[in-house]
CSV table of C-alpha atoms in Angstrom, one decimal:
chain,number,residue,atom,x,y,z
A,1,UNK,CA,17.9,8.5,-9.0
A,2,UNK,CA,19.9,10.2,-6.3
A,3,UNK,CA,17.9,12.2,-3.7
A,4,UNK,CA,19.1,14.8,-1.3
A,5,UNK,CA,19.1,13.7,2.4
A,6,UNK,CA,18.3,17.1,3.8
A,7,UNK,CA,15.0,17.3,5.8
A,8,UNK,CA,13.7,20.1,3.6
A,9,UNK,CA,14.4,18.2,0.4
A,10,UNK,CA,12.7,15.1,1.7
A,11,UNK,CA,9.7,17.0,2.9
A,12,UNK,CA,9.4,18.7,-0.5
A,13,UNK,CA,9.6,15.3,-2.2
A,14,UNK,CA,6.9,13.9,0.1
A,15,UNK,CA,4.6,16.9,-0.7
A,16,UNK,CA,5.2,16.5,-4.4
A,17,UNK,CA,4.4,12.7,-4.3
A,18,UNK,CA,1.2,13.5,-2.3
A,19,UNK,CA,0.1,16.1,-4.9
A,20,UNK,CA,0.6,13.7,-7.7
A,21,UNK,CA,-1.4,11.0,-5.9
A,22,UNK,CA,-4.2,13.3,-4.6
A,23,UNK,CA,-4.6,17.0,-4.4
A,24,UNK,CA,-6.5,16.6,-1.1
A,25,UNK,CA,-3.4,14.9,0.6
A,26,UNK,CA,-1.3,18.0,0.2
A,27,UNK,CA,-4.0,20.1,1.9
A,28,UNK,CA,-5.5,17.8,4.4
A,29,UNK,CA,-6.1,18.9,8.0
A,30,UNK,CA,-5.3,16.9,11.1
A,31,UNK,CA,-8.5,14.7,11.2
A,32,UNK,CA,-8.6,11.2,12.4
A,33,UNK,CA,-8.0,9.8,8.9
A,34,UNK,CA,-5.1,12.2,8.4
A,35,UNK,CA,-3.5,10.9,11.5
A,36,UNK,CA,-4.2,7.3,10.5
A,37,UNK,CA,-2.4,8.0,7.1
A,38,UNK,CA,0.6,9.2,9.1
A,39,UNK,CA,0.6,6.0,11.2
A,40,UNK,CA,0.4,3.9,8.0
A,41,UNK,CA,3.2,5.9,6.4
A,42,UNK,CA,5.4,5.2,9.5
A,43,UNK,CA,4.5,1.5,9.4
A,44,UNK,CA,5.4,1.1,5.7
A,45,UNK,CA,8.6,3.1,6.1
A,46,UNK,CA,9.7,1.1,9.1
A,47,UNK,CA,8.5,-2.3,7.9
A,48,UNK,CA,10.1,-1.9,4.4
A,49,UNK,CA,13.2,0.2,5.4
A,50,UNK,CA,12.3,3.1,3.1
A,51,UNK,CA,12.3,6.8,3.6
A,52,UNK,CA,8.9,8.1,4.7
A,53,UNK,CA,9.2,10.7,1.9
A,54,UNK,CA,8.8,7.7,-0.6
A,55,UNK,CA,5.5,6.5,1.0
A,56,UNK,CA,2.1,8.0,0.1
A,57,UNK,CA,-1.2,6.8,1.6
A,58,UNK,CA,-4.4,7.6,-0.2
A,59,UNK,CA,-8.1,6.6,0.1
A,60,UNK,CA,-8.7,3.2,-1.5
A,61,UNK,CA,-11.1,3.5,-4.5
A,62,UNK,CA,-12.0,-0.2,-4.4
A,63,UNK,CA,-12.2,-1.2,-0.7
A,64,UNK,CA,-14.4,0.3,2.0
A,65,UNK,CA,-15.1,-0.8,5.6
A,66,UNK,CA,-18.2,0.2,7.5
A,67,UNK,CA,-18.9,2.9,5.0
A,68,UNK,CA,-15.4,4.4,5.1
A,69,UNK,CA,-12.9,4.1,2.3
A,70,UNK,CA,-9.9,1.9,3.1
A,71,UNK,CA,-6.3,3.0,2.4
A,72,UNK,CA,-3.8,2.2,-0.3
A,73,UNK,CA,-0.2,2.7,0.6
A,74,UNK,CA,2.1,3.4,-2.3
A,75,UNK,CA,5.9,2.9,-1.8
A,76,UNK,CA,8.2,4.5,-4.4
A,77,UNK,CA,11.6,2.6,-4.8
A,78,UNK,CA,13.5,4.2,-7.6
A,79,UNK,CA,11.7,3.1,-10.8
A,80,UNK,CA,9.6,0.6,-9.0
A,81,UNK,CA,6.3,1.3,-7.3
A,82,UNK,CA,4.7,-1.1,-4.7
A,83,UNK,CA,1.2,-0.9,-3.4
A,84,UNK,CA,-0.3,-2.3,-0.2
A,85,UNK,CA,-3.4,-2.3,1.9
A,86,UNK,CA,-3.2,-2.3,5.7
A,87,UNK,CA,-4.5,-5.4,7.6
A,88,UNK,CA,-7.6,-4.3,9.5
A,89,UNK,CA,-7.0,-6.8,12.3
A,90,UNK,CA,-3.2,-6.4,12.8
A,91,UNK,CA,-1.7,-2.9,12.7
A,92,UNK,CA,1.8,-4.3,12.0
A,93,UNK,CA,0.9,-6.1,8.7
A,94,UNK,CA,0.4,-5.1,5.1
A,95,UNK,CA,-1.1,-6.9,2.2
A,96,UNK,CA,0.8,-6.6,-1.1
A,97,UNK,CA,-1.3,-5.5,-4.1
A,98,UNK,CA,-0.4,-7.2,-7.4
A,99,UNK,CA,-2.3,-7.9,-10.6
A,100,UNK,CA,-4.6,-10.9,-10.4
A,101,UNK,CA,-3.4,-13.6,-12.8
A,102,UNK,CA,-7.0,-14.1,-14.1
A,103,UNK,CA,-8.5,-10.5,-14.3
A,104,UNK,CA,-5.4,-8.3,-14.1
A,105,UNK,CA,-6.8,-6.0,-11.4
A,106,UNK,CA,-4.7,-5.0,-8.4
A,107,UNK,CA,-5.7,-7.2,-5.6
A,108,UNK,CA,-4.4,-8.4,-2.2
A,109,UNK,CA,-2.0,-11.2,-2.9
A,110,UNK,CA,0.4,-11.6,0.0
A,111,UNK,CA,0.7,-10.9,3.7
A,112,UNK,CA,3.8,-8.8,4.4
A,113,UNK,CA,5.1,-8.5,8.0
A,114,UNK,CA,8.7,-7.8,7.2
A,115,UNK,CA,11.1,-7.0,4.4
A,116,UNK,CA,12.0,-10.7,4.2
A,117,UNK,CA,8.4,-11.5,3.3
A,118,UNK,CA,8.4,-9.0,0.5
A,119,UNK,CA,11.7,-10.4,-0.7
A,120,UNK,CA,10.3,-13.9,-0.7
A,121,UNK,CA,7.2,-12.9,-2.7
A,122,UNK,CA,9.3,-11.0,-5.2
A,123,UNK,CA,11.7,-13.9,-5.7
A,124,UNK,CA,8.9,-16.4,-5.9
A,125,UNK,CA,9.8,-18.5,-2.9
A,126,UNK,CA,7.0,-17.2,-0.6
A,127,UNK,CA,4.2,-16.6,-3.1
A,128,UNK,CA,2.2,-19.6,-1.9
A,129,UNK,CA,3.0,-19.6,1.8
A,130,UNK,CA,2.4,-15.9,2.3
A,131,UNK,CA,-0.9,-15.8,0.3
A,132,UNK,CA,-3.4,-13.3,1.6
A,133,UNK,CA,-6.6,-14.8,2.9
A,134,UNK,CA,-8.3,-11.7,1.5
A,135,UNK,CA,-7.4,-12.6,-2.2
A,136,UNK,CA,-10.7,-14.4,-3.1
A,137,UNK,CA,-12.9,-11.8,-1.4
A,138,UNK,CA,-11.1,-8.7,-2.7
A,139,UNK,CA,-13.7,-6.3,-4.2
A,140,UNK,CA,-11.1,-5.0,-6.6
A,141,UNK,CA,-11.3,-8.2,-8.8
A,142,UNK,CA,-13.3,-7.8,-12.0
A,143,UNK,CA,-16.9,-8.8,-11.5
A,144,UNK,CA,-16.5,-11.8,-13.7
A,145,UNK,CA,-13.1,-12.9,-12.3
A,146,UNK,CA,-13.0,-16.6,-11.6
A,147,UNK,CA,-10.8,-16.0,-8.6
A,148,UNK,CA,-13.6,-13.9,-6.9
A,149,UNK,CA,-15.5,-15.9,-4.3
A,150,UNK,CA,-19.2,-15.4,-4.8
């Protein structure tokens, strides 16, 4: 799908994607979480070489930290959609969300610090070496998933 490169068209596309993801995103005010969403949008766009208009950051329905919802970063790439969570200890790292092979739920599977890392995971050459240490503790696993550490 060909997109216009004008600033107004890209801004309109960003708002439309935000509205589809969460009505609150298109109306949010400049709170601390709103500014953090902006930083995560810039991180994903820069790290993955995509237009920021193709990145949407929403509250994570499955992961919370200290009583606050985490974030899910969705990157639209043509017909493909990739989802990530930010690394809490390193603000330059993302964790790729993919279906767990055992329960099928979207869980943290790989550490992504560059476009090369994503490429290695997608082509299968980095799947083991880039495994996320958060995989077995991810609360998004099904309750009875054998991969979930108890």
